[in-house]
Amino acid sequence: MHIRDLPYTDPGRPDVRSGPRFLFWLGRNQLGGQVKAALWGLVHMAALVSFPIAIGFGVQAVMDRSGSRLAMAGALMVGLTVLTALGDAMLHRAAVTNWITAAARVQQLLARKAVELGSALTRKVAAGEVVAVSTGDVEKIGWFVEALSRFTAAAITTVAVCVALVLYQPALGVVVAVGVPALALAVLPLLPRAARRADEQREKAGRATELASDTVAGLRVLRGIGGEELFLGRYRHASHEVRVAAVRSARMWALIAAVQVALPGLLLIGVVWYGASLAGDGRIEVGELVTVYSAVTFLLYPLRHFEEIAMAYSFSRPSARRAARVLALQRSSSASEGAAAVDGGERGEAQEATAPLGGDLYDPASGMLAPSGLLTAVVCGDPDAAGRLADRLGGHPTHDGPGDGDHVGAPSALLGGVALDEVPLTTARAAVLVQDKDPVLLSGALTELLDVPRSGEISAETALEAAQCGDVLDALAQASAAEADDAGPMRTRITERGRSLSGGQRQRLALARSLVTDPEVLVLDEPTSAVDSHTEARIADGVRRLRAGRTTIVLTSSPLLLDRADRVVFVPDGAAAGVGTHRELLGTDPAYRAVVTRETEDEAAVRRAGRGTGPAGHGPREIGRIEEQIEESA
């Protein structure tokens, strides 16, 4: 696999049973690249550790006053220098390629998992955890994959040199053969503590990242309530904990590095002392002593890779475990909960494609029914319950704890009698599109924002008009003029999450993106909560007109949207309690009226006592408020 061939057509089905298994799976999928890097590593290190032979040969030639052998030693050193440089360059190239391709594979797997789970991902795992896995953990996993080939070459070279020294000069070779494995294993007792400290540092860094993400996402609200200093203090404290943990971890790795420097020095001193005594007794030649001494000196280079692989594995194992935990998350199924494949494959995509879905949308958990082709408004009263209902309507069963007013283990919705969680993900997504309460706008031009899979029946201009995005286009046009860009508003760049726009503008652009998709069923969770009443009324008319003949569900408590709906379903406490038009439910359902009109207990008491009541039993204040909103919107 070459870097130019990225991204992968199919990153594969990872083994997510454990962190080490995930690392082994990555290595197995890079077997060709690992072998290539290891071979170049052998060329580099074999040439490097062969220098002592040339040095010893040259020293002995000088002592024997042989010019021809000295010339041969010089030629040998030149050849080894060329091989060392070539092997080092190609090893670096192959190893970095392994790093980048492994990191790209993991990031593609994480992106595929995010697409599979959608908004349910951040409900299963914290957003900060996802960010940490997709950045720092991916880098550490790539580091281990890269270091593995160098370690393989270093291990083979070390064994070969020890064997060669034993055969070349048994007396000194045995000392080296015993001492080198002892050096390689000397740091093993220190690794568990170092790994624990590294884990502690990473966990604290993850919490700090999550706190930073939450703070940035709610920055507007924090400024509004004056809570910036409070959260700044919390982040400062979290950053201090990360710094302290990083220092403790660095101290342990510094100790390991010191051991790796001190022990080879002691071995080198022992070899020189023992070899000098042998040379003094005439048992070995001076050239042999120089050769063995040089070989031990050059062996210190491959020994560094033993330390590196130990560090890389200690860091990458918990990172791989966290990545495997995220990748093991499954699109829940009410019929086969927990039946994830051993190899981590995604069951939804493994199923055979089914015919396009259609018909009425029904939620068994609440009893909410949205007839095909109608605009149905749903009033829950509880934003969290509305979010869970939206998840079920999108094909994700909810699994909430008892006492929260919702069903435990509630199954997904049925479209035309077919459970959405029992069909392939692509089929469910093509049939039902759910726009979350807080939709995300990715950075890019407006044309790129609206470049989504669509039916082709609705143009971008029509969708923008229905979502009342005229002022957004005007603002983008002004930005385009300020940037001396004649491309117009559709080409003006929108920052990540649309931070350069107001909340209402972001909300309307997200609505336009959903409308241009033109799905068979569109579910909108509070699509107008950040716009004024006049704009909200025009949006309601635009959505009704554009979605005529299509199934549309709007989760809202806005009287303006409810008044435009063909059908309103009241779902308090997780169960459908009333069905009708908005005006009918206002007159017949006190609980519905309290949710929609925000009626206070005092007003309800006055109305029940029969004082100041108007038509259909409404109190004067709620009647005036509702009529004023509806008449102004007209």
XYZ file of C-alpha atoms in Angstrom:
634
model
C 0.000 0.000 0.000
C 1.398 3.392 -1.015
C 0.453 6.749 0.454
C -0.754 7.927 -2.935
C -3.354 5.112 -2.895
C -5.044 6.407 0.273
C -7.833 6.395 1.330
C -8.537 2.672 1.393
C -11.384 1.454 -0.755
C -12.323 -0.773 2.179
C -10.398 -0.441 5.482
C -11.580 -3.928 6.453
C -13.345 -5.447 9.453
C -11.166 -4.970 12.557
C -10.696 -7.440 15.384
C -11.949 -5.399 18.335
C -11.974 -8.064 21.035
C -8.992 -6.412 22.753
C -6.296 -3.831 22.204
C -3.494 -6.352 21.406
C -5.772 -8.193 18.970
C -6.539 -4.913 17.239
C -2.813 -4.153 16.940
C -2.173 -7.657 15.589
C -4.967 -7.154 13.048
C -3.379 -3.896 11.892
C 0.011 -5.555 11.540
C -1.450 -8.505 9.654
C -3.078 -6.150 7.157
C 0.308 -4.478 6.621
C 2.358 -7.636 6.314
C 3.903 -6.641 2.982
C 4.904 -3.205 4.245
C 6.304 -4.647 7.471
C 8.418 -7.206 5.621
C 9.713 -4.530 3.250
C 10.670 -2.209 6.105
C 12.278 -5.068 8.048
C 14.419 -6.082 5.057
C 15.660 -2.535 4.564
C 16.316 -2.390 8.296
C 18.433 -5.535 8.036
C 20.449 -3.963 5.213
C 21.009 -0.812 7.275
C 21.888 -2.480 10.566
C 23.895 -5.323 9.066
C 26.053 -2.791 7.238
C 26.349 -0.732 10.413
C 27.452 -3.575 12.673
C 29.841 -4.880 9.991
C 32.050 -1.820 10.406
C 33.964 -3.489 13.291
C 35.113 -6.196 10.891
C 36.566 -3.596 8.534
C 38.082 -1.655 11.456
C 39.692 -4.733 12.982
C 40.923 -5.862 9.571
C 42.495 -2.443 8.972
C 44.168 -2.310 12.414
C 45.629 -5.739 11.922
C 46.871 -4.722 8.444
C 48.683 -1.723 9.926
C 50.336 -3.906 12.566
C 51.376 -6.392 9.873
C 52.513 -3.508 7.591
C 50.333 -4.803 4.709
C 49.343 -2.004 2.318
C 47.140 -4.201 0.137
C 45.038 -5.406 3.058
C 44.751 -1.833 4.365
C 43.402 -0.755 0.957
C 40.915 -3.635 1.034
C 39.771 -2.509 4.505
C 39.266 1.047 3.215
C 37.252 -0.177 0.211
C 35.135 -2.326 2.515
C 34.362 0.660 4.740
C 33.312 2.756 1.721
C 30.964 0.003 0.562
C 29.480 -0.377 4.051
C 28.962 3.388 4.246
C 26.950 3.353 1.001
C 24.855 0.403 2.197
C 24.245 2.064 5.569
C 23.014 5.292 3.966
C 20.830 3.466 1.423
C 19.341 1.131 4.023
C 18.637 3.980 6.465
C 16.870 6.114 3.829
C 14.712 3.254 2.535
C 13.956 1.999 6.066
C 12.731 5.448 7.059
C 10.613 5.666 3.914
C 9.020 2.244 4.416
C 8.492 2.671 8.175
C 6.838 6.089 7.850
C 4.625 4.688 5.085
C 3.535 1.952 7.498
C 2.787 4.604 10.134
C 0.704 6.780 7.818
C -1.222 3.923 6.238
C -2.004 2.381 9.637
C -3.181 5.727 11.006
C -5.274 6.283 7.877
C -6.869 2.848 8.257
C -7.819 3.525 11.881
C -9.197 6.977 11.048
C -11.277 5.540 8.210
C -12.650 2.902 10.584
C -13.553 5.587 13.121
C -15.186 7.713 10.416
C -17.192 4.714 9.219
C -18.307 4.021 12.772
C -19.379 7.654 13.201
C -21.418 7.435 9.996
C -22.964 4.160 11.141
C -24.020 5.388 14.578
C -24.736 9.028 13.747
C -25.836 11.082 16.720
C -26.046 7.909 18.829
C -22.224 7.813 18.934
C -21.895 10.704 21.374
C -24.645 9.177 23.501
C -22.632 5.967 23.819
C -19.230 7.590 24.391
C -18.176 11.119 25.328
C -17.337 13.496 22.487
C -13.960 14.255 24.079
C -13.149 10.539 24.091
C -13.914 10.294 20.379
C -11.683 13.309 19.673
C -8.840 11.856 21.768
C -9.073 8.454 20.039
C -9.143 9.967 16.534
C -6.086 12.158 17.207
C -3.638 11.176 19.964
C -4.508 7.477 20.089
C -4.288 7.098 16.313
C -0.813 8.647 16.416
C 0.378 6.265 19.157
C -0.991 3.237 17.316
C 0.811 4.373 14.173
C 4.024 4.782 16.163
C 3.936 1.145 17.301
C 3.225 -0.066 13.770
C 6.165 1.968 12.487
C 8.564 0.850 15.251
C 7.686 -2.829 14.833
C 9.680 -3.282 11.614
C 12.735 -1.497 13.016
C 12.587 -3.646 16.153
C 12.363 -6.806 14.029
C 15.470 -5.815 12.085
C 17.279 -4.841 15.301
C 16.424 -8.139 17.015
C 17.621 -10.234 14.059
C 20.810 -8.179 13.764
C 21.552 -8.444 17.488
C 21.151 -12.229 17.538
C 23.275 -12.601 14.404
C 26.111 -10.448 15.819
C 26.124 -12.322 19.126
C 26.343 -15.662 17.330
C 29.082 -14.342 15.036
C 31.129 -13.060 17.993
C 30.870 -16.405 19.765
C 32.186 -18.131 16.643
C 34.840 -15.459 15.985
C 36.237 -15.130 19.495
C 34.533 -17.528 21.946
C 36.093 -16.107 25.109
C 34.785 -12.581 24.562
C 31.785 -13.636 22.456
C 30.208 -15.551 25.351
C 30.415 -12.447 27.553
C 28.680 -10.386 24.897
C 26.077 -13.094 24.170
C 25.136 -13.234 27.862
C 25.311 -9.501 28.521
C 23.242 -8.231 25.561
C 20.001 -10.144 26.412
C 20.395 -8.994 30.004
C 20.552 -5.397 28.772
C 17.460 -5.865 26.605
C 15.452 -7.336 29.501
C 16.720 -5.012 32.221
C 13.966 -2.429 31.704
C 11.066 -4.886 31.793
C 10.421 -4.488 35.561
C 10.070 -0.725 35.046
C 7.604 -0.899 32.146
C 4.365 -1.661 34.099
C 4.790 1.415 36.290
C 5.685 3.532 33.254
C 2.612 2.245 31.420
C 0.341 3.063 34.380
C 1.690 6.602 34.541
C 1.236 6.996 30.790
C -2.382 5.795 31.125
C -3.000 8.259 33.926
C -1.618 11.087 31.804
C -3.796 10.102 28.851
C -6.973 9.851 30.960
C -6.409 13.286 32.444
C -5.667 14.672 28.976
C -8.899 13.115 27.701
C -10.921 14.764 30.467
C -9.265 18.099 29.718
C -10.047 17.704 26.015
C -13.666 16.850 26.767
C -13.970 19.873 29.054
C -12.456 22.109 26.361
C -14.840 20.729 23.706
C -17.876 21.299 25.916
C -16.702 24.814 26.800
C -16.139 25.810 23.176
C -19.505 24.353 22.130
C -21.290 26.365 24.820
C -19.180 29.519 24.603
C -22.086 31.751 23.577
C -24.158 30.564 26.527
C -21.225 30.937 28.919
C -20.729 34.527 27.838
C -24.406 35.202 28.270
C -24.469 34.022 31.889
C -20.970 35.241 32.770
C -19.626 31.756 33.379
C -16.426 32.099 31.382
C -14.159 32.505 34.408
C -15.736 29.508 36.147
C -15.051 27.172 33.248
C -11.652 28.761 32.648
C -10.732 27.899 36.222
C -11.919 24.317 35.741
C -9.895 23.958 32.553
C -6.846 25.518 34.215
C -7.117 22.950 37.020
C -7.534 20.100 34.519
C -4.503 21.336 32.543
C -2.443 21.461 35.732
C -3.333 17.841 36.461
C -2.297 16.869 32.930
C 1.040 18.656 33.376
C 1.736 16.931 36.702
C 0.852 13.535 35.217
C 3.056 14.216 32.177
C 6.026 15.106 34.405
C 5.581 11.926 36.463
C 5.403 9.856 33.281
C 8.456 11.591 31.801
C 10.464 10.885 34.948
C 9.814 7.171 34.625
C 10.766 7.098 30.965
C 13.878 9.127 31.765
C 14.828 6.447 34.318
C 14.338 3.759 31.674
C 16.523 5.728 29.239
C 19.190 6.136 31.924
C 19.209 2.385 32.546
C 19.558 1.800 28.809
C 22.626 4.085 28.776
C 24.290 2.967 32.017
C 24.093 -0.810 31.576
C 25.595 -0.902 28.062
C 28.421 1.275 29.387
C 29.100 -1.264 32.119
C 29.065 -4.075 29.555
C 31.507 -2.175 27.374
C 33.859 -1.609 30.339
C 33.693 -5.304 31.207
C 34.452 -6.400 27.650
C 37.456 -4.023 27.387
C 38.871 -5.082 30.772
C 38.510 -8.791 30.078
C 39.719 -8.457 26.487
C 42.789 -6.450 27.561
C 43.749 -9.185 30.017
C 43.368 -11.808 27.269
C 45.475 -9.739 24.873
C 48.135 -9.275 27.574
C 48.314 -13.027 27.998
C 48.654 -13.444 24.237
C 45.408 -15.415 23.934
C 43.881 -13.000 21.374
C 45.260 -10.618 18.802
C 44.921 -6.854 19.181
C 42.889 -6.753 15.968
C 40.433 -9.275 17.448
C 40.045 -7.153 20.594
C 39.362 -4.057 18.492
C 36.821 -6.009 16.411
C 34.912 -7.254 19.476
C 35.050 -3.838 21.147
C 33.748 -2.146 17.983
C 31.006 -4.761 17.594
C 29.759 -4.127 21.137
C 29.861 -0.362 20.518
C 27.795 -0.689 17.350
C 25.373 -3.083 19.061
C 24.257 -0.201 21.262
C 22.415 1.248 18.236
C 20.044 -1.685 17.622
C 19.595 -2.016 21.388
C 17.925 1.420 21.376
C 15.100 -0.081 19.337
C 14.336 -2.464 22.207
C 13.638 0.572 24.376
C 11.618 2.206 21.608
C 9.383 -0.822 21.003
C 8.789 -1.130 24.749
C 7.717 2.515 24.929
C 5.642 2.284 21.737
C 3.782 -0.809 22.942
C 3.203 0.631 26.405
C 1.631 3.739 24.868
C -0.193 2.054 22.002
C -1.790 -0.818 23.942
C -4.196 1.383 25.945
C -4.726 3.525 22.848
C -5.608 0.425 20.834
C -7.921 -0.720 23.627
C -9.787 2.585 23.533
C -9.975 2.555 19.739
C -11.272 -1.024 19.812
C -13.899 -0.036 22.385
C -15.204 2.712 20.102
C -15.071 0.507 17.011
C -16.910 -2.263 18.873
C -19.982 -0.067 19.304
C -22.810 -1.464 17.264
C -25.944 -0.120 15.699
C -28.357 -1.509 18.265
C -30.957 -4.022 17.223
C -33.999 -4.927 19.297
C -33.969 -8.421 17.826
C -30.292 -9.227 18.201
C -28.940 -6.999 20.947
C -25.295 -7.702 21.666
C -24.835 -10.069 18.719
C -21.808 -8.251 17.344
C -19.569 -10.281 15.050
C -16.296 -11.542 16.533
C -14.263 -9.782 13.904
C -15.980 -6.486 14.646
C -17.863 -6.465 11.335
C -20.964 -4.365 11.021
C -24.042 -6.524 10.874
C -26.170 -3.901 9.176
C -23.937 -3.706 6.118
C -23.532 -7.453 5.970
C -27.205 -8.036 5.332
C -28.591 -8.264 1.873
C -30.096 -5.144 0.389
C -33.848 -4.819 0.737
C -36.440 -3.048 -1.315
C -37.053 0.665 -0.624
C -39.247 1.241 2.409
C -42.452 3.264 2.564
C -45.744 3.651 4.407
C -46.802 4.888 7.828
C -44.119 5.505 10.455
C -45.007 3.992 13.834
C -43.140 4.057 17.140
C -44.141 0.973 19.205
C -42.632 2.375 22.408
C -44.858 5.452 22.531
C -47.671 4.494 20.190
C -46.987 7.534 17.994
C -48.229 7.105 14.420
C -47.292 9.382 11.508
C -49.472 8.593 8.468
C -47.771 8.515 5.113
C -47.814 11.777 3.149
C -48.903 14.027 6.043
C -47.181 16.660 8.163
C -47.328 15.314 11.725
C -46.281 17.404 14.706
C -45.290 15.669 17.950
C -45.369 17.404 21.339
C -43.374 15.669 24.084
C -42.847 18.389 26.671
C -39.471 16.868 27.605
C -36.557 17.659 25.241
C -34.700 14.492 26.274
C -37.737 12.327 25.557
C -38.084 14.050 22.190
C -34.444 13.252 21.416
C -34.941 9.594 22.260
C -38.071 9.472 20.104
C -36.090 11.002 17.217
C -33.449 8.296 17.659
C -36.067 5.553 17.460
C -37.660 7.131 14.396
C -34.228 7.079 12.769
C -33.761 3.348 13.404
C -31.823 3.393 16.693
C -33.432 1.605 19.664
C -33.107 3.517 22.930
C -31.959 1.903 26.161
C -32.763 4.248 28.988
C -32.690 3.641 32.672
C -35.864 3.280 34.737
C -37.488 6.279 36.223
C -36.736 8.648 33.382
C -40.226 8.620 32.039
C -39.379 6.586 28.962
C -39.359 2.933 28.050
C -36.449 0.714 28.996
C -35.003 -1.012 25.944
C -37.457 0.701 23.584
C -37.270 -0.718 20.029
C -36.847 1.338 16.903
C -39.761 2.589 14.819
C -41.506 0.667 12.050
C -41.879 2.075 8.546
C -44.594 0.326 6.607
C -44.526 -2.440 9.232
C -40.754 -3.040 8.852
C -38.471 -2.390 11.846
C -35.826 0.117 10.783
C -33.125 -1.486 12.932
C -33.623 -4.807 11.121
C -32.803 -3.493 7.648
C -29.382 -2.475 6.277
C -28.217 0.898 7.461
C -28.122 2.370 3.966
C -31.735 1.370 3.390
C -32.906 2.903 6.676
C -30.951 6.105 6.036
C -32.362 6.395 2.521
C -35.907 6.045 3.854
C -35.760 8.222 6.991
C -33.661 11.329 7.561
C -33.469 12.713 11.113
C -32.268 16.264 11.711
C -30.997 16.560 15.258
C -31.837 19.378 17.604
C -28.276 20.701 17.247
C -27.236 19.895 13.666
C -23.582 20.360 12.716
C -22.419 22.468 9.778
C -19.069 21.406 8.367
C -16.640 24.006 7.076
C -16.769 24.800 3.360
C -18.725 26.773 0.802
C -22.522 26.837 0.814
C -22.563 24.789 -2.385
C -20.514 22.112 -0.594
C -22.851 22.231 2.414
C -25.827 21.480 0.150
C -23.940 18.907 -1.922
C -25.600 15.920 -0.256
C -27.285 12.767 -1.602
C -30.637 13.909 -2.944
C -33.584 12.849 -5.045
C -33.019 15.663 -7.552
C -36.604 16.872 -7.248
C -35.747 19.882 -5.056
C -33.111 22.409 -6.040
C -30.811 24.142 -3.572
C -32.470 27.492 -4.303
C -35.940 26.096 -3.562
C -34.769 24.560 -0.287
C -33.059 27.800 0.790
C -36.202 29.748 0.010
C -38.419 27.373 1.976
C -36.039 27.570 4.963
C -36.117 31.386 4.795
C -32.356 31.727 4.229
C -32.568 35.048 2.367
C -30.779 37.023 5.073
C -28.135 34.300 5.294
C -27.428 34.683 1.577
C -27.265 38.463 2.008
C -24.738 38.082 4.829
C -22.653 35.678 2.768
C -22.837 38.037 -0.208
C -21.477 40.866 1.951
C -18.688 38.605 3.169
C -17.913 37.673 -0.420
C -17.713 41.349 -1.392
C -15.493 42.117 1.604
C -13.125 39.379 0.501
C -13.049 40.778 -3.058
C -14.502 37.508 -4.244
C -16.889 37.655 -7.185
C -18.012 34.061 -6.762
C -21.128 35.114 -4.838
C -22.722 33.867 -1.620
C -22.940 30.237 -2.726
C -19.126 30.115 -2.911
C -18.430 32.003 0.317
C -16.719 29.820 2.899
C -18.597 28.897 6.066
C -16.468 28.264 9.130
C -16.630 25.016 11.085
C -19.993 24.573 12.816
C -21.017 27.881 11.228
C -19.536 29.921 14.077
C -19.542 33.021 11.862
C -23.370 32.817 11.685
C -26.053 33.327 14.303
C -27.874 30.406 15.868
C -30.987 31.017 13.781
C -28.965 31.239 10.570
C -27.203 27.967 11.311
C -30.512 26.334 12.080
C -32.067 27.462 8.810
C -29.082 26.341 6.730
C -29.292 22.921 8.356
C -33.018 22.802 7.553
C -32.311 23.724 3.917
C -29.760 20.893 3.762
C -32.377 18.436 5.045
C -35.034 19.710 2.647
C -32.828 19.453 -0.442
C -32.205 15.786 0.397
C -35.945 15.134 -0.111
C -36.178 11.823 1.798
C -39.307 9.696 1.919
C -39.615 10.502 5.644
C -38.134 13.624 7.238
C -37.914 13.972 11.036
C -37.131 17.458 12.387
C -36.326 17.939 16.074
C -37.047 21.559 17.091
C -36.050 23.003 13.681
C -37.072 26.606 14.520
C -36.166 27.047 18.185
C -33.668 29.830 17.414
C -35.724 31.979 15.005
C -38.311 34.699 15.591
C -42.058 34.075 15.276
C -42.491 35.790 11.890
C -39.678 33.777 10.304
C -40.930 30.653 12.044
C -44.371 31.030 10.482
C -42.902 31.454 7.000
C -40.676 28.409 7.550
C -43.710 26.385 8.599
C -45.530 27.372 5.401
C -42.453 26.650 3.287
C -41.905 23.196 4.798
C -45.584 22.328 4.409
C -45.573 23.426 0.771
C -42.273 21.764 -0.143
C -43.043 18.495 1.653
C -46.551 18.090 0.257
C -47.217 14.388 -0.319
C -44.178 13.386 1.733
C -44.150 12.129 5.324
C -42.823 14.790 7.684
C -42.581 14.638 11.484
C -41.754 17.760 13.482
C -40.913 17.432 17.180
C -41.860 20.811 18.587
C -44.017 22.736 21.056
C -44.277 25.879 18.917
C -47.927 26.926 18.326
C -47.003 28.293 14.907
C -45.657 24.969 13.674
C -48.385 23.007 15.403
C -51.100 25.106 13.750
C -49.720 24.241 10.279
C -49.552 20.494 10.923
C -52.107 18.096 9.442
C -52.015 16.060 12.610
C -50.682 16.617 16.134
C -49.723 13.792 18.512
C -49.271 14.577 22.196
C -46.706 12.223 23.791
C -46.267 13.068 27.493
C -44.257 10.664 29.669
C -43.265 8.551 26.654
C -46.774 7.493 25.567
C -49.202 8.969 23.046
C -52.053 10.548 25.010
C -53.884 12.606 22.408
C -54.293 12.938 18.653
C -55.960 15.693 16.646
C -55.353 19.138 15.250
C -53.646 21.818 17.282
C -56.870 23.750 17.905
C -58.786 20.610 18.863
C -56.197 19.570 21.448
C -56.047 23.078 22.875
C -59.728 22.884 23.659
C -59.929 19.288 24.867
C -56.601 18.398 26.521
C -55.559 20.507 29.552
C -52.118 18.844 29.737
C -51.434 19.633 26.081
C -52.610 23.204 26.574
C -50.269 23.604 29.568
C -47.270 22.413 27.563
C -47.963 24.480 24.447
C -49.133 27.726 26.079
C -46.791 27.526 29.107
C -49.856 28.053 31.256
C -49.030 28.668 34.933
C -50.803 26.954 37.812
C -52.492 30.218 38.835
C -53.870 30.722 35.357
C -55.100 27.163 35.302
C -56.843 27.661 38.654
C -58.558 30.815 37.388
C -59.691 29.042 34.236
C -60.999 26.043 36.172
C -62.918 28.368 38.461
C -64.716 29.713 35.394
C -63.469 33.321 35.680
C -62.360 35.127 32.554
C -62.740 32.154 30.237
C -63.093 32.500 26.530
C -64.059 30.152 23.749
C -63.240 26.495 24.265
C -62.345 27.207 27.896
C -59.152 29.125 27.162
C -57.896 31.653 29.669
C -57.614 35.199 28.297
C -53.826 35.347 28.497
C -53.140 32.134 26.553
C -55.862 32.969 24.015
C -54.358 36.368 23.399
C -50.873 34.962 23.081
C -51.851 32.218 20.622
C -54.109 34.429 18.519
C -51.484 37.172 18.348
C -48.853 34.730 17.104
C -51.116 33.119 14.521
C -52.567 36.403 13.218
C -49.158 38.079 12.949
C -47.745 35.118 11.056
C -50.660 35.252 8.599
